[in-house]
Tab-separated table of C-alpha atoms in Angstrom:
chain	number	residue	atom	x	y	z
A	1	MET	CA	0.000	0.000	0.000
A	2	ALA	CA	2.816	2.318	-0.856
A	3	TYR	CA	0.365	4.578	-2.707
A	4	ALA	CA	-1.786	5.075	0.403
A	5	GLU	CA	1.324	5.933	2.389
A	6	THR	CA	2.202	8.739	-0.079
A	7	LEU	CA	-0.943	10.525	1.135
A	8	GLU	CA	0.189	10.551	4.771
A	9	GLY	CA	0.062	14.033	6.296
A	10	ILE	CA	-3.018	15.270	4.411
A	11	GLN	CA	-5.441	17.054	6.737
A	12	TYR	CA	-8.620	15.385	8.005
A	13	THR	CA	-11.756	17.060	6.623
A	14	TYR	CA	-15.233	15.796	7.479
A	15	GLY	CA	-16.788	14.642	4.200
A	16	GLY	CA	-13.452	15.082	2.412
A	17	THR	CA	-12.721	12.922	-0.607
A	18	SER	CA	-9.533	14.247	-2.211
A	19	PRO	CA	-5.974	15.316	-1.412
A	20	SER	CA	-6.818	18.928	-2.289
A	21	THR	CA	-9.743	19.179	0.152
A	22	GLY	CA	-8.581	16.634	2.726
A	23	PHE	CA	-10.075	13.272	3.649
A	24	ASP	CA	-12.357	11.731	6.173
A	25	CYS	CA	-11.734	8.043	6.853
A	26	SER	CA	-14.100	6.605	4.245
A	27	GLY	CA	-13.280	9.278	1.674
A	28	PHE	CA	-9.635	8.244	2.000
A	29	THR	CA	-10.318	4.527	1.543
A	30	GLN	CA	-12.631	5.214	-1.405
A	31	TYR	CA	-9.980	7.445	-3.023
A	32	VAL	CA	-7.172	4.896	-2.617
A	33	TYR	CA	-9.270	2.020	-3.929
A	34	ALA	CA	-10.372	4.154	-6.926
A	35	HIS	CA	-6.682	4.747	-7.728
A	36	PHE	CA	-6.456	0.983	-8.283
A	37	GLY	CA	-9.677	0.864	-10.329
A	38	ILE	CA	-11.833	-0.513	-7.511
A	39	SER	CA	-15.157	1.211	-6.849
A	40	ILE	CA	-16.373	1.077	-3.239
A	41	PRO	CA	-19.217	2.947	-1.502
A	42	ARG	CA	-18.674	6.369	0.075
A	43	THR	CA	-19.348	5.789	3.789
A	44	SER	CA	-17.684	3.429	6.265
A	45	GLU	CA	-21.106	1.943	7.055
A	46	SER	CA	-21.683	1.071	3.386
A	47	GLN	CA	-18.094	-0.054	2.872
A	48	SER	CA	-18.443	-2.475	5.798
A	49	LEU	CA	-21.266	-4.280	3.988
A	50	ILE	CA	-19.209	-5.290	0.938
A	51	GLY	CA	-16.720	-8.120	0.683
A	52	THR	CA	-16.224	-10.942	3.132
A	53	SER	CA	-15.709	-10.461	6.854
A	54	MET	CA	-12.729	-12.215	8.409
A	55	SER	CA	-10.662	-12.063	11.552
A	56	VAL	CA	-8.091	-9.306	11.804
A	57	SER	CA	-5.366	-11.952	12.064
A	58	SER	CA	-6.308	-13.082	8.514
A	59	ALA	CA	-6.072	-9.573	7.016
A	60	LYS	CA	-3.897	-9.033	3.966
A	61	VAL	CA	-2.161	-5.807	2.949
A	62	GLY	CA	-4.753	-3.507	1.373
A	63	ASP	CA	-7.739	-4.949	3.244
A	64	LEU	CA	-10.097	-2.492	4.890
A	65	LEU	CA	-10.223	-2.524	8.689
A	66	PHE	CA	-13.460	-1.393	10.338
A	67	TRP	CA	-14.362	-0.246	13.842
A	68	GLY	CA	-17.867	-0.854	15.127
A	69	SER	CA	-20.022	-3.569	13.628
A	70	LYS	CA	-20.958	-4.619	10.109
A	71	GLY	CA	-23.384	-2.042	8.715
A	72	SER	CA	-22.757	0.263	11.680
A	73	SER	CA	-19.055	0.937	11.260
A	74	TYR	CA	-17.901	4.342	12.485
A	75	HIS	CA	-14.275	4.219	11.277
A	76	VAL	CA	-12.276	2.557	8.501
A	77	GLY	CA	-8.596	2.304	7.642
A	78	ILE	CA	-6.350	0.348	5.280
A	79	TYR	CA	-4.213	-2.490	6.618
A	80	ILE	CA	-0.572	-2.073	5.592
A	81	GLY	CA	0.937	-5.124	7.287
A	82	GLY	CA	2.156	-6.295	10.673
A	83	THR	CA	0.205	-4.336	13.262
A	84	SER	CA	-0.082	-1.160	11.169
A	85	TYR	CA	-2.830	0.600	9.276
A	86	ILE	CA	-3.271	4.021	7.681
A	87	ALA	CA	-6.349	6.177	8.200
A	88	ALA	CA	-7.729	9.696	8.345
A	89	PRO	CA	-8.359	9.811	12.100
A	90	THR	CA	-10.491	12.737	13.246
A	91	SER	CA	-10.957	16.496	13.077
A	92	GLY	CA	-7.761	18.445	13.682
A	93	GLU	CA	-5.508	15.519	12.762
A	94	LYS	CA	-3.729	14.449	9.596
A	95	LEU	CA	-3.700	11.187	7.685
A	96	VAL	CA	-1.390	8.955	9.690
A	97	LEU	CA	0.022	5.476	10.128
A	98	ARG	CA	-1.250	3.850	13.304
A	99	THR	CA	-0.735	0.628	15.218
A	100	ILE	CA	-3.526	-1.805	16.020
A	101	ASN	CA	-3.423	-2.157	19.790
A	102	THR	CA	-5.390	-3.813	22.558
A	103	ILE	CA	-7.397	-0.643	23.205
A	104	ASN	CA	-8.952	-0.524	19.743
A	105	GLN	CA	-8.658	-4.154	18.625
A	106	HIS	CA	-11.880	-5.340	20.295
A	107	LEU	CA	-13.868	-3.016	18.018
A	108	LEU	CA	-12.090	-4.101	14.871
A	109	PHE	CA	-13.115	-6.333	11.983
A	110	THR	CA	-12.196	-6.691	8.335
């Protein structure tokens, strides 16, 4: 997911869908997937309904990671390997690499 990592540092913007305006979490994942010719829905809730759910330990680089529950996801990021993912976190922050940890792992699915 080297391409996704090139976008690190772009400002979080609620509803944002491009590098020029900033990204929210689902706008970022939609933008990165579109770069590779893959069309996915706009919101994290809708994105969580596509594909096949699996355990986080089975995730492959490029898989979407969701927080919440299927159909009610409130956050999404892109798995980049090991214990790392990249996401547009929240207002006032920038797109950043993060580590999956015990605090957030219980809310996580892919």
